[in-house]
Amino acid sequence: MENREKLSSFFAVLIVGFIFDRVLYAGLQGLGLTIFTLCFVALFYIMLSDKLKLKNNKRLLLLIPLVIIAIRSSIYNSEPIYCLNLIALPTLVIGTILALWYEKVEYYKPKFIGLMLVHIFEHTLNNISTPFKVIKERFSSKENKKIQIKPQVLTGILISIPLVLVILIFLSSADEVFNYYASEFFQTINIFNNQSIVNILSHIFVIFVASVYFFTFFWGISEKTELEQTSSLSSKIDPITMSIPVTALNIIYLFFSIIQFSYLYGDGTLPVDFTYAEYARRGFFELVAVTLINFTIIIIGINHTKPCSEKLSSFCKVLYTLLAIFTLNMLYSAHYKMSLYEKSYGYTYLRVYVHLFMVLLLILIMISMVSIWYKVLNLPKAIVVMTLVFYTFLNIINVDAFIAKRNIALYKEKNKIDLVYLTDLSVDALPYIEEFIKENPEASSEYIERKLQEKRSSVSSDNDDFLTRLLKFNINKARIK
């Protein structure tokens, strides 16, 4: 019998479904999100370990960023990264599972996204009835004569469970008296912590739907051991065609760089009626956008041009290298503008993350420059791996604390600070803000004190039951308590 058909797999699916319900109820945060992520990956191993080939599989390294990003939710509370992780974490989990399952899949190519979507929706929905069929076969097989149940009866029971749950939820919401007696029944048998019947049935429904989906998702994966071969329709661009726009861009960027050299690198001054604050306010987003366009052109030039003569190839390589150098110049210009802006107006989420994104672009452009001359380097793979490493780094650093500390340092220089903004940061920055106010009470106000007290009170709230508090557990919040 295959692992996916064993009772242990069904129990594991139900446990993960229960954990998902509790984590969802707790708000997809804290220790609970970490536990659910790790349990979901463990479920993959429990159901399909008999078919997996993990020995000497370098793709197991993908589990390192996955675990780090999963653990982050139980340490930090930065809102932007949390929102990104709600997309990035399930994407990384599913991507890692498929990369481990399909030995020959090229996870660094765009078509891998299509493979993920096919498994999330098509293969899963195609197998939606599978868990019921497997249970039916298990109980009606000759091997289980002692517990043999007629297939018709079992099918009826399986259909009844979700139907009864939905009807009970609607009836309990529609009639207060029915809701009262149903709630009393569940309280009598003392389950679900004395919650209302609607909440109880909602929990059961979520557990049921989640468990069925998880089972069918992994079953759908197990049905496909080899990738379907698809004809490659990607057309190559002629190098001469590619060289014309790249040459035009290089000429434009040359003039742009000459103008910038007068005040960006040398001792020149800005044009009349321009202040450095006004200069800094404009342009860095546009420069980052141009950098992205150039980076895309370089990738197309390296990977999607037709083979050509050695002379033409060398000429194109020089053009791409010049484009990369001009791009680095624009990236530095964007960095310079952003630095001026931060010194004038302070640090915020947007400014810090734009700066970090520019660092990533710098690394990727440097990798591209190497790839222009050394074809041995697999550029798409290098880009995906480096982006994943960089995103993992973002999950390790305490961005909110960094913003608070940098703004406090600016206060010592300019005697100006936006405490209203700082109090909107997560509790990760709270100790630094409170310490600053203690040392500089004149910078605070009654409104600021009230906001800080509200933030601290919200962290210290203990109205939830023990399990919910455990799933919401967060190290930085626990320190504040």
GROMACS .gro file of N, CA and C in nm, residues 52-54 56-63 91-109 111-113 115-117 119 221 224-225 227:
model
  123
   52LEU      N    1   0.967   0.969  -0.309
   52LEU     CA    2   1.062   1.080  -0.317
   52LEU      C    3   1.206   1.031  -0.329
   53LYS      N    4   1.286   1.104  -0.402
   53LYS     CA    5   1.429   1.075  -0.412
   53LYS      C    6   1.505   1.197  -0.358
   54LEU      N    7   1.539   1.190  -0.228
   54LEU     CA    8   1.599   1.304  -0.161
   54LEU      C    9   1.749   1.290  -0.139
   56ASN      N   10   2.123   1.307  -0.171
   56ASN     CA   11   2.214   1.393  -0.247
   56ASN      C   12   2.140   1.493  -0.336
   57ASN      N   13   2.019   1.529  -0.297
   57ASN     CA   14   1.941   1.625  -0.373
   57ASN      C   15   1.974   1.767  -0.325
   58LYS      N   16   2.045   1.843  -0.410
   58LYS     CA   17   2.087   1.978  -0.372
   58LYS      C   18   1.969   2.073  -0.352
   59ARG      N   19   1.854   2.036  -0.407
   59ARG     CA   20   1.738   2.123  -0.395
   59ARG      C   21   1.681   2.125  -0.253
   60LEU      N   22   1.729   2.035  -0.169
   60LEU     CA   23   1.691   2.040  -0.027
   60LEU      C   24   1.737   2.171   0.037
   61LEU      N   25   1.835   2.238  -0.025
   61LEU     CA   26   1.882   2.368   0.025
   61LEU      C   27   1.772   2.473   0.019
   62LEU      N   28   1.671   2.452  -0.067
   62LEU     CA   29   1.559   2.545  -0.075
   62LEU      C   30   1.479   2.548   0.055
   63LEU      N   31   1.493   2.443   0.136
   63LEU     CA   32   1.423   2.440   0.265
   63LEU      C   33   1.481   2.541   0.363
   91THR      N   34   0.401   3.054  -0.189
   91THR     CA   35   0.467   3.037  -0.320
   91THR      C   36   0.595   2.956  -0.304
   92LEU      N   37   0.673   2.989  -0.202
   92LEU     CA   38   0.799   2.919  -0.178
   92LEU      C   39   0.775   2.775  -0.134
   93VAL      N   40   0.673   2.753  -0.052
   93VAL     CA   41   0.640   2.617  -0.006
   93VAL      C   42   0.603   2.529  -0.125
   94ILE      N   43   0.509   2.577  -0.206
   94ILE     CA   44   0.465   2.498  -0.322
   94ILE      C   45   0.578   2.481  -0.423
   95GLY      N   46   0.654   2.589  -0.445
   95GLY     CA   47   0.767   2.582  -0.538
   95GLY      C   48   0.872   2.482  -0.493
   96THR      N   49   0.902   2.481  -0.362
   96THR     CA   50   1.001   2.387  -0.308
   96THR      C   51   0.952   2.243  -0.322
   97ILE      N   52   0.825   2.221  -0.291
   97ILE     CA   53   0.767   2.086  -0.302
   97ILE      C   54   0.776   2.035  -0.446
   98LEU      N   55   0.739   2.119  -0.542
   98LEU     CA   56   0.744   2.077  -0.683
   98LEU      C   57   0.887   2.060  -0.732
   99ALA      N   58   0.978   2.145  -0.684
   99ALA     CA   59   1.120   2.132  -0.723
   99ALA      C   60   1.180   2.003  -0.670
  100LEU      N   61   1.136   1.960  -0.551
  100LEU     CA   62   1.185   1.834  -0.494
  100LEU      C   63   1.120   1.713  -0.563
  101TRP      N   64   0.996   1.728  -0.605
  101TRP     CA   65   0.923   1.617  -0.665
  101TRP      C   66   0.968   1.591  -0.809
  102TYR      N   67   0.976   1.698  -0.888
  102TYR     CA   68   1.019   1.684  -1.027
  102TYR      C   69   1.169   1.706  -1.036
  103GLU      N   70   1.241   1.600  -1.063
  103GLU     CA   71   1.388   1.608  -1.066
  103GLU      C   72   1.440   1.699  -1.177
  104LYS      N   73   1.371   1.701  -1.291
  104LYS     CA   74   1.422   1.773  -1.407
  104LYS      C   75   1.357   1.910  -1.428
  105VAL      N   76   1.272   1.952  -1.336
  105VAL     CA   77   1.204   2.081  -1.355
  105VAL      C   78   1.303   2.196  -1.339
  106GLU      N   79   1.292   2.295  -1.426
  106GLU     CA   80   1.377   2.414  -1.419
  106GLU      C   81   1.299   2.523  -1.344
  107TYR      N   82   1.317   2.524  -1.213
  107TYR     CA   83   1.237   2.611  -1.126
  107TYR      C   84   1.270   2.760  -1.144
  108TYR      N   85   1.375   2.791  -1.216
  108TYR     CA   86   1.416   2.929  -1.236
  108TYR      C   87   1.360   2.988  -1.366
  109LYS      N   88   1.278   2.912  -1.438
  109LYS     CA   89   1.221   2.961  -1.563
  109LYS      C   90   1.074   3.000  -1.543
  111LYS      N   91   0.804   2.932  -1.693
  111LYS     CA   92   0.703   2.826  -1.709
  111LYS      C   93   0.680   2.749  -1.578
  112PHE      N   94   0.772   2.762  -1.483
  112PHE     CA   95   0.755   2.697  -1.353
  112PHE      C   96   0.636   2.756  -1.278
  113ILE      N   97   0.610   2.885  -1.300
  113ILE     CA   98   0.493   2.949  -1.239
  113ILE      C   99   0.366   2.884  -1.291
  115LEU      N  100   0.339   2.576  -1.397
  115LEU     CA  101   0.332   2.443  -1.336
  115LEU      C  102   0.272   2.452  -1.196
  116MET      N  103   0.311   2.554  -1.120
  116MET     CA  104   0.257   2.573  -0.986
  116MET      C  105   0.107   2.598  -0.990
  117LEU      N  106   0.064   2.684  -1.081
  117LEU     CA  107  -0.079   2.717  -1.092
  117LEU      C  108  -0.160   2.595  -1.133
  119HIS      N  109  -0.094   2.284  -1.062
  119HIS     CA  110  -0.108   2.195  -0.946
  119HIS      C  111  -0.201   2.254  -0.840
  221ILE      N  112  -0.012   1.578  -0.705
  221ILE     CA  113   0.132   1.577  -0.730
  221ILE      C  114   0.181   1.435  -0.754
  224LYS      N  115   0.164   1.270  -1.098
  224LYS     CA  116   0.253   1.318  -1.205
  224LYS      C  117   0.398   1.301  -1.161
  225THR      N  118   0.465   1.203  -1.217
  225THR     CA  119   0.606   1.182  -1.182
  225THR      C  120   0.700   1.241  -1.286
  227LEU      N  121   0.736   1.545  -1.605
  227LEU     CA  122   0.680   1.667  -1.664
  227LEU      C  123   0.633   1.640  -1.805
   0.00000   0.00000   0.00000
